[in-house]
Short mmCIF file of C-alpha atoms in Angstrom, two decimals:
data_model
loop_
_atom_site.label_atom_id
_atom_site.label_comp_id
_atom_site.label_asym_id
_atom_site.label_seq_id
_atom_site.Cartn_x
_atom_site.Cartn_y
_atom_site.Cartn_z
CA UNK A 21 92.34 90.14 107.28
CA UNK A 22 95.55 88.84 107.82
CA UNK A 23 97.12 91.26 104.88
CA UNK A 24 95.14 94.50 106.40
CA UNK A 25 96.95 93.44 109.53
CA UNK A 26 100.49 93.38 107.85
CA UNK A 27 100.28 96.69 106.48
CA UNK A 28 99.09 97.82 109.42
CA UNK A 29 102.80 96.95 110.58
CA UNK A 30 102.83 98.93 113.71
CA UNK A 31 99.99 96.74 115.69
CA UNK A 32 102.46 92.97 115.00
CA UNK A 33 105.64 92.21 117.60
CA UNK A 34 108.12 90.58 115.66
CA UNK A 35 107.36 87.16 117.47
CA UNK A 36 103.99 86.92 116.24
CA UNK A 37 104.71 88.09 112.93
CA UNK A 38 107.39 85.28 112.95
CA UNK A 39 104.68 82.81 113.68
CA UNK A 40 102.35 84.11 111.01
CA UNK A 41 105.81 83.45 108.32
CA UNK A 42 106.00 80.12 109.36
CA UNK A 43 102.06 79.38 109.02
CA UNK A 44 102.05 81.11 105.75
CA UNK A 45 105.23 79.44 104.70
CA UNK A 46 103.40 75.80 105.68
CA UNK A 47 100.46 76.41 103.79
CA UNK A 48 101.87 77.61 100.46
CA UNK A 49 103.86 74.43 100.28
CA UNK A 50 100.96 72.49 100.93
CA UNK A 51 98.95 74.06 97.90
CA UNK A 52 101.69 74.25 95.69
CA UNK A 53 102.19 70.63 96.42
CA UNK A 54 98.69 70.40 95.20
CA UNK A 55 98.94 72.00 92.28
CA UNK A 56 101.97 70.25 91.19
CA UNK A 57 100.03 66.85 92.02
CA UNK A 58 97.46 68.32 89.43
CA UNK A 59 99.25 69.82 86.50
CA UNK A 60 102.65 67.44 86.69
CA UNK A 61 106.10 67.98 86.29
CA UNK A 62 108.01 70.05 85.74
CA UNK A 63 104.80 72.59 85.30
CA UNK A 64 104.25 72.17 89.20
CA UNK A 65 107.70 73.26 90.26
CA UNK A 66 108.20 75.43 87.51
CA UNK A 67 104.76 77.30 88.66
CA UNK A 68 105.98 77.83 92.29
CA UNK A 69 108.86 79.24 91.28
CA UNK A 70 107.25 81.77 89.13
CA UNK A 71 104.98 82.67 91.39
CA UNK A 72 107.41 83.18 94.30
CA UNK A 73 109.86 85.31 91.94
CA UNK A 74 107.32 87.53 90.80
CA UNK A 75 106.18 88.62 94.76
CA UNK A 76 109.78 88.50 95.46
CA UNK A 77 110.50 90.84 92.31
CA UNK A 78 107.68 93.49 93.38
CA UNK A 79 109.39 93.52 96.84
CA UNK A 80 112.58 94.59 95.48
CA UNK A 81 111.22 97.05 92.94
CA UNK A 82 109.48 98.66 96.14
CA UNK A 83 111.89 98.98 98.14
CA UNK A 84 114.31 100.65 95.22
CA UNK A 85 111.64 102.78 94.48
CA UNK A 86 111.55 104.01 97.50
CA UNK A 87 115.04 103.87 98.87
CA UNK A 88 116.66 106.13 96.08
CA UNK A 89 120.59 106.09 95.78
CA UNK A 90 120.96 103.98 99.09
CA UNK A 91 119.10 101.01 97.11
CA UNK A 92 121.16 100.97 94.24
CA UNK A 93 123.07 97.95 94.98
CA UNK A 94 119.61 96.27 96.66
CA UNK A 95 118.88 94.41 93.41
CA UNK A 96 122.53 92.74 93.22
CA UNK A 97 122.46 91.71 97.31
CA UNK A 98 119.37 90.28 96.61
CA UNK A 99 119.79 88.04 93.60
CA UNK A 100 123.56 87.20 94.62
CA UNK A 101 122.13 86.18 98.31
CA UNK A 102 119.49 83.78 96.33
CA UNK A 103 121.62 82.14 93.88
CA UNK A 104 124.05 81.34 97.03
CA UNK A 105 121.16 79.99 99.37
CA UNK A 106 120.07 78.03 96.72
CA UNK A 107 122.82 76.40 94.91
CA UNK A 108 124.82 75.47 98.51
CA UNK A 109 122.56 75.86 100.73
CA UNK A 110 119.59 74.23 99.58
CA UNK A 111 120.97 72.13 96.72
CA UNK A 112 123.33 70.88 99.76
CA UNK A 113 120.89 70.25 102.18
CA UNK A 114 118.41 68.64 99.67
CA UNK A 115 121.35 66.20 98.54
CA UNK A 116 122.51 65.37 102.36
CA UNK A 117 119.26 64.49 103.49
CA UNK A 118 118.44 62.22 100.31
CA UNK A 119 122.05 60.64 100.65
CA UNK A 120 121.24 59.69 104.41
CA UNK A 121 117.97 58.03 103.78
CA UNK A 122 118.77 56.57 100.49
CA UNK A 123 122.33 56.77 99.92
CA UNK A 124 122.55 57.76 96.30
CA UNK A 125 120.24 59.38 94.49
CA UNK A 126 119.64 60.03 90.56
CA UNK A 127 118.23 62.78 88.35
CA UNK A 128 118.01 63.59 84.63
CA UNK A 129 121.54 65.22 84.41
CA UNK A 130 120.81 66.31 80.62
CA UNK A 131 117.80 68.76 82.08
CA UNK A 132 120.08 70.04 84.94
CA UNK A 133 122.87 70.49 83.01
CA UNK A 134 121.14 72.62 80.79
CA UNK A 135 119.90 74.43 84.00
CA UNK A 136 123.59 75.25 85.20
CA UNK A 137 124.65 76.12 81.99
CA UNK A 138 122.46 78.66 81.77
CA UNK A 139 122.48 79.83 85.40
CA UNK A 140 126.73 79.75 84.91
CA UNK A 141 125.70 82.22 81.70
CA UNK A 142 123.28 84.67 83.27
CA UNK A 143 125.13 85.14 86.77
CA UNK A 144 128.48 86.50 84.72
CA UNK A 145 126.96 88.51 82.41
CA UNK A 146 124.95 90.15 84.89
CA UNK A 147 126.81 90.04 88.39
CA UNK A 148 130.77 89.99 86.94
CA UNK A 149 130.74 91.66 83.78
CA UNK A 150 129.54 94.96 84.93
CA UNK A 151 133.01 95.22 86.97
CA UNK A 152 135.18 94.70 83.69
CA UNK A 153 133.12 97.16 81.50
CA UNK A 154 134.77 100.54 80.81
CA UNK A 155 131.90 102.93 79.22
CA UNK A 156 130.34 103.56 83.26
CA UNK A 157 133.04 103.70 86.23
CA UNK A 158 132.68 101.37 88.89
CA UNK A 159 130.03 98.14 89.03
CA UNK A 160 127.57 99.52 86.76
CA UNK A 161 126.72 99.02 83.71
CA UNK A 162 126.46 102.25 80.96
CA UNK A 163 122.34 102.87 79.72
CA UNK A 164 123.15 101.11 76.52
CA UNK A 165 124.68 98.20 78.20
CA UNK A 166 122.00 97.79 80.99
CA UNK A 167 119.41 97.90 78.22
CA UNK A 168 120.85 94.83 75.92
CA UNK A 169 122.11 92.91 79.06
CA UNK A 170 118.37 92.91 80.45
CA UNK A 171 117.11 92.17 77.19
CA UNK A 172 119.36 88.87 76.45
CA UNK A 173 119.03 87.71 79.87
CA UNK A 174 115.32 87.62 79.54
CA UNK A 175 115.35 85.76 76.05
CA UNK A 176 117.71 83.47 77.75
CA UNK A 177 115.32 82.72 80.63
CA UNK A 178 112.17 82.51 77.85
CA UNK A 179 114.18 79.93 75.91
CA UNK A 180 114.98 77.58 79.13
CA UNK A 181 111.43 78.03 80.10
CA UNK A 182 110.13 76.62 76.75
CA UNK A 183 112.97 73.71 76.72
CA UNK A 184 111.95 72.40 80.16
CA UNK A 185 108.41 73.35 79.55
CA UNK A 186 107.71 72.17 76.00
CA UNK A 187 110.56 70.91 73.28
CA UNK A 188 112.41 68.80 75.94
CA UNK A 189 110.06 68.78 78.46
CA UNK A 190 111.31 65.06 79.38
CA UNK A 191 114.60 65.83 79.95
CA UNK A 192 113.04 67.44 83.45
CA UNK A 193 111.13 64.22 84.32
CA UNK A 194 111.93 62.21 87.45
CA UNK A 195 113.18 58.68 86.53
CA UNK A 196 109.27 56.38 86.77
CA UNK A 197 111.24 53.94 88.77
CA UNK A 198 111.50 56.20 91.55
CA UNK A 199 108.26 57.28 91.04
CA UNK A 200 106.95 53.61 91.10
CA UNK A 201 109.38 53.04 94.37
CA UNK A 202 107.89 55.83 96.33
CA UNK A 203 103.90 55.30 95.26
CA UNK A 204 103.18 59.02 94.81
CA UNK A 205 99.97 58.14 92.48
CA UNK A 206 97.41 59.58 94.47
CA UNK A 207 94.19 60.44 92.96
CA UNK A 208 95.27 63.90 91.80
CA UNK A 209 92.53 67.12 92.72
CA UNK A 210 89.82 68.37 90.96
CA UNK A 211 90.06 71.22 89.07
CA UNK A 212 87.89 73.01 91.94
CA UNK A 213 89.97 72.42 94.59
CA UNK A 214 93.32 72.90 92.29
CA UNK A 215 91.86 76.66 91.42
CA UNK A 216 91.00 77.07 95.08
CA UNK A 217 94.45 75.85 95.78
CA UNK A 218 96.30 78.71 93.27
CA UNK A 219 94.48 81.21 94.80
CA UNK A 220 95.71 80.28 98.07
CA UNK A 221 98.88 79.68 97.18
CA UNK A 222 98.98 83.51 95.48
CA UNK A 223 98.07 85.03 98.88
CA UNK A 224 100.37 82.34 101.03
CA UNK A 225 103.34 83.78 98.84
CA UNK A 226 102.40 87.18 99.22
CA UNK A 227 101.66 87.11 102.99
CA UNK A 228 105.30 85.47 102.61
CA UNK A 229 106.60 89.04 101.33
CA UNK A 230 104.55 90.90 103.48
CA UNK A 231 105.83 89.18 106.57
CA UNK A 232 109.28 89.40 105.38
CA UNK A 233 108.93 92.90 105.16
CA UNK A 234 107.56 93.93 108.05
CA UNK A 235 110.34 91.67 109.73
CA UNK A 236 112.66 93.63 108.17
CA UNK A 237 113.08 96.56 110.42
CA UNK A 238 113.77 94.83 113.66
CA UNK A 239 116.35 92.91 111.53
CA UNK A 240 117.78 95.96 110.50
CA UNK A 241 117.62 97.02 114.16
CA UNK A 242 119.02 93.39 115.36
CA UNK A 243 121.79 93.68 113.02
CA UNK A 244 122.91 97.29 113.55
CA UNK A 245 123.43 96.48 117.32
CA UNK A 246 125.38 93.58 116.51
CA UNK A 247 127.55 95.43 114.66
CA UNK A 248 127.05 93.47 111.51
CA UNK A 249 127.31 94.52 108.13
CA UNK A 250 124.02 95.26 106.24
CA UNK A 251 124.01 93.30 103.78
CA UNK A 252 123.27 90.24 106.20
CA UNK A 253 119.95 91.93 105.88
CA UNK A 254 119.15 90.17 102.53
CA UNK A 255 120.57 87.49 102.97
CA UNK A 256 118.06 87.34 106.21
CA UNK A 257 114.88 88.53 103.87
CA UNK A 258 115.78 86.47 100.55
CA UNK A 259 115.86 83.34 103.05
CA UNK A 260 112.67 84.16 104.16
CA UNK A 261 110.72 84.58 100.72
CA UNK A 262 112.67 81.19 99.57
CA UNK A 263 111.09 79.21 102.20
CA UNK A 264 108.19 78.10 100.42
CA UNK A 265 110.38 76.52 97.46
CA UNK A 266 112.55 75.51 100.69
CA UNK A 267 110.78 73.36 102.63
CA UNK A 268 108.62 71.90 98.90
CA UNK A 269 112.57 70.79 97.65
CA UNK A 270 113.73 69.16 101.28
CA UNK A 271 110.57 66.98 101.23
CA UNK A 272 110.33 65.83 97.72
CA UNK A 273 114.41 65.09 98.65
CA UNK A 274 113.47 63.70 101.67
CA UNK A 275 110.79 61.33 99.74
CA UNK A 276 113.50 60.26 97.65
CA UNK A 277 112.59 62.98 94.72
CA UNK A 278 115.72 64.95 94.13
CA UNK A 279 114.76 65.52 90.54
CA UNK A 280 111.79 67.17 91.87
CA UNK A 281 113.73 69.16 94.39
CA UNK A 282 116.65 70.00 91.86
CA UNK A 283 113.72 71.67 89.36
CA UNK A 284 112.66 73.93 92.01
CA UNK A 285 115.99 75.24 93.26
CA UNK A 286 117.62 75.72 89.98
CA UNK A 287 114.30 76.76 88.36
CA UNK A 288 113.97 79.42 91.40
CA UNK A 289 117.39 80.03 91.13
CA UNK A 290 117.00 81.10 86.76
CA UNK A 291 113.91 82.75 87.34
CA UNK A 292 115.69 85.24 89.85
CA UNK A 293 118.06 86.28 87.87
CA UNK A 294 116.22 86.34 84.55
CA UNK A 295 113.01 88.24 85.72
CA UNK A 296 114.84 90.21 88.15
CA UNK A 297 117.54 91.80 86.18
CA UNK A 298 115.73 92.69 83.35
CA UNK A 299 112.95 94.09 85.61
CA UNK A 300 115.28 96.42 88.03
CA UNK A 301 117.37 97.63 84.38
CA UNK A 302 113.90 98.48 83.41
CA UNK A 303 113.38 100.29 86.08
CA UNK A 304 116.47 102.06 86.53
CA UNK A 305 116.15 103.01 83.01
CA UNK A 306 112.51 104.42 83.38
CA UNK A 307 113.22 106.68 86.38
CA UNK A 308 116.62 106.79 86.64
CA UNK A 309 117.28 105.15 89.35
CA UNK A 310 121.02 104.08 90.03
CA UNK A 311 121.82 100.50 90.12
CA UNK A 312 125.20 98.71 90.28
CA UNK A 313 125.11 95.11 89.16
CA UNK A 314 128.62 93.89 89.72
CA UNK A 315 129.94 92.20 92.93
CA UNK A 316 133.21 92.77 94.86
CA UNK A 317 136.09 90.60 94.71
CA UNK A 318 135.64 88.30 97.47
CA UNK A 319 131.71 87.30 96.23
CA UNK A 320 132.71 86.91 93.02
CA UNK A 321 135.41 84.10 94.03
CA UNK A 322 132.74 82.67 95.99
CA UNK A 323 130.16 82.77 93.35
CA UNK A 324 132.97 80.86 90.52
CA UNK A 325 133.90 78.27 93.35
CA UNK A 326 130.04 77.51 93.23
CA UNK A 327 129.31 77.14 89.22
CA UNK A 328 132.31 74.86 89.49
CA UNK A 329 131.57 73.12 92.34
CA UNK A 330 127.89 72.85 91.48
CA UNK A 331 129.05 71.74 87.83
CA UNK A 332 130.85 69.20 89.41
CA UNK A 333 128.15 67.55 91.83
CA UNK A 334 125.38 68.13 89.23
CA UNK A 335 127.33 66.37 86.28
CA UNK A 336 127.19 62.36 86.85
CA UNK A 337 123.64 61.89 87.21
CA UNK A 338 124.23 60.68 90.91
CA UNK A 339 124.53 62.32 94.17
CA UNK A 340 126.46 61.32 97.81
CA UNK A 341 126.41 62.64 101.11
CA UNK A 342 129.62 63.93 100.55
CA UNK A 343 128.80 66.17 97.38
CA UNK A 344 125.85 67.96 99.92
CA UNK A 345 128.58 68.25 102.92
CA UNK A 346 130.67 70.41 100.21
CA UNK A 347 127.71 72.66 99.12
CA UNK A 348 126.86 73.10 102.91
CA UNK A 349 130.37 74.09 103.37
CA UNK A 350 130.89 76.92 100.72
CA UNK A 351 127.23 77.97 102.10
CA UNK A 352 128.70 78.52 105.83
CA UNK A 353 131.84 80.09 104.21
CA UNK A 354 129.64 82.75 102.60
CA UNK A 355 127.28 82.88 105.35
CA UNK A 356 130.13 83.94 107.71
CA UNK A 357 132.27 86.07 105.31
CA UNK A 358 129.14 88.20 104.81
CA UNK A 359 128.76 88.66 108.48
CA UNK A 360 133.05 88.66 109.11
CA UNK A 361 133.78 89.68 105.40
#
């Protein structure tokens, strides 16, 4: 009922839609939390994130679809917004609030290492490279190129996957100390109520979307008599269908689980890009659709100064309030240049 009433769209203010985002946004977490007290790491995070990137991914195919030339850059704004929220703002946030109720706190730095190297690999060679090509003018990429780009990326993201999943699955593990320290041994759920809990969690993620969408109009509205540029817009929606992961990562950090939290941003954060891209090239090449991939001058200084920066914080093992005050900090930069650019 609550889906019927979404795409009714016309019969929901804004305010109550708002409500029914946050309510949807609540429950998810509290399934996927479920299922990832069932099935284990890093299979529980690494679900959520799947699930949420493939809602998020038929939400952007939509609206290309249907938005013709005027979406061709919709695709880029989108994943470039994500990979920002996530590695400052929610990577930050997660590390801050573990810093000030435990003061340091540890992870498997082999696993997430491996995560940034590959997130460092499939943000050039699909958001920067496109702008140094010559076969296509301007930030595209020519047929040929768009073809074997999507094609690699997706192999890429297949081979993490099965690393973190299967051949080094332990290299994703949180540390059993911390595990022991924070008594998270419940009596995991049947595998009744952890079906029943993936079904809900399908429909919490895509009343997620649906609210998002049907939010985004009196955005667009908001932000046109602001005077704001548009692309605040996805940065406003991609914040939205991240909540979920969101709010899963800032309690597991808050519980003194940043491994846990650090698998679901960076896992979010690969799976956007590498089921994304290859999906929108796919498209584009289907129907030909336009679709320019590479980013302007001042996001791609931004998006460097976070692959270092993130390199950086994510490379001892250990993590301080001051390493999530910096990630905060480039996440407000960006956040304002995108609305003052």
């Amino acid at each position: 009922m609550l889906l019927v009433g979404i795409n009714a769209g016309a019969t929901l203010s804004p305010p109550l839609i708002g409500v029914g985002l946050i309510g949807a946004v609540l429950a998810a977490v509290h399934h996927a939390e479920l299922i990832a007290h069932r099935v284990g790491e890093p299979f529980g995070t690494f679900l959520l994130a799947i699930a949420v990137t493939i809602i998020e991914l038929g939400l952007i195919i939509t609206l290309m679809a249907s938005g013709g030339e005027s979406a061709a850059t919709l695709a880029r704004d989108t994943v470039f917004a994500a990979v920002m929220i996530i590695l400052n703002g929610l990577v930050g946030l997660c590390i801050l609030i573990g810093a000030v109720g435990h003061k340091e706190q540890v992870f498997q730095q082999t696993g997430v290492s491996a995560s940034l190297a590959t997130i460092c690999a499939l943000t050039v060679l699909t958001l920067v490279l496109p702008n140094f090509t010559t076969s296509e003018p301007g930030p595209v990429y020519a047929p040929s190129q768009l073809g074997f780009v999507a094609v690699v990326s997706f192999l890429l993201y297949i081979t993490f996957v099965a690393v973190q999943t299967v051949r080094h699955r332990d290299y994703f593990l949180p540390d059993l100390a911390v595990i022991a320290n924070n008594e998270i041994h419940a009596e995991p759920p049947s595998n009744g109520v952890t079906l029943i809990s993936a079904v809900l969690l399908i429909s919490c993620l895509g009343a997620v979307v649906l609210l998002a969408k049907a939010l985004a109009p009196p955005i667009e509205r908001a932000v046109a008599a602001a005077g704001a540029p548009i692309a605040i817009v996805g940065v406003i929606i991609a914040g939205l269908v991240l909540l979920p992961e969101s709010v899963a990562a800032v309690r597991a950090a808050h519980a003194n689980r940043l491994q846990t939290s650090l698998n679901l941003g960076l896992g979010s954060a690969l799976a956007t890009i590498g089921l994304t891209i290859p999906a929108v090239a796919a498209l584009s090449l289907a129907i030909g659709l336009p679709i320019a991939l590479g980013l302007d001058v001042k996001s791609a200084v931004l998006l460097f100064l976070t692959l270092v920066v993130s390199t950086l914080t994510l490379g001892t093992g250990r993590t301080t309030v001051l390493q999530g005050a910096v990630h905060l900090v480039i996440f407000a930069v960006y956040l304002f240049t995108t609305v003052v650019p």
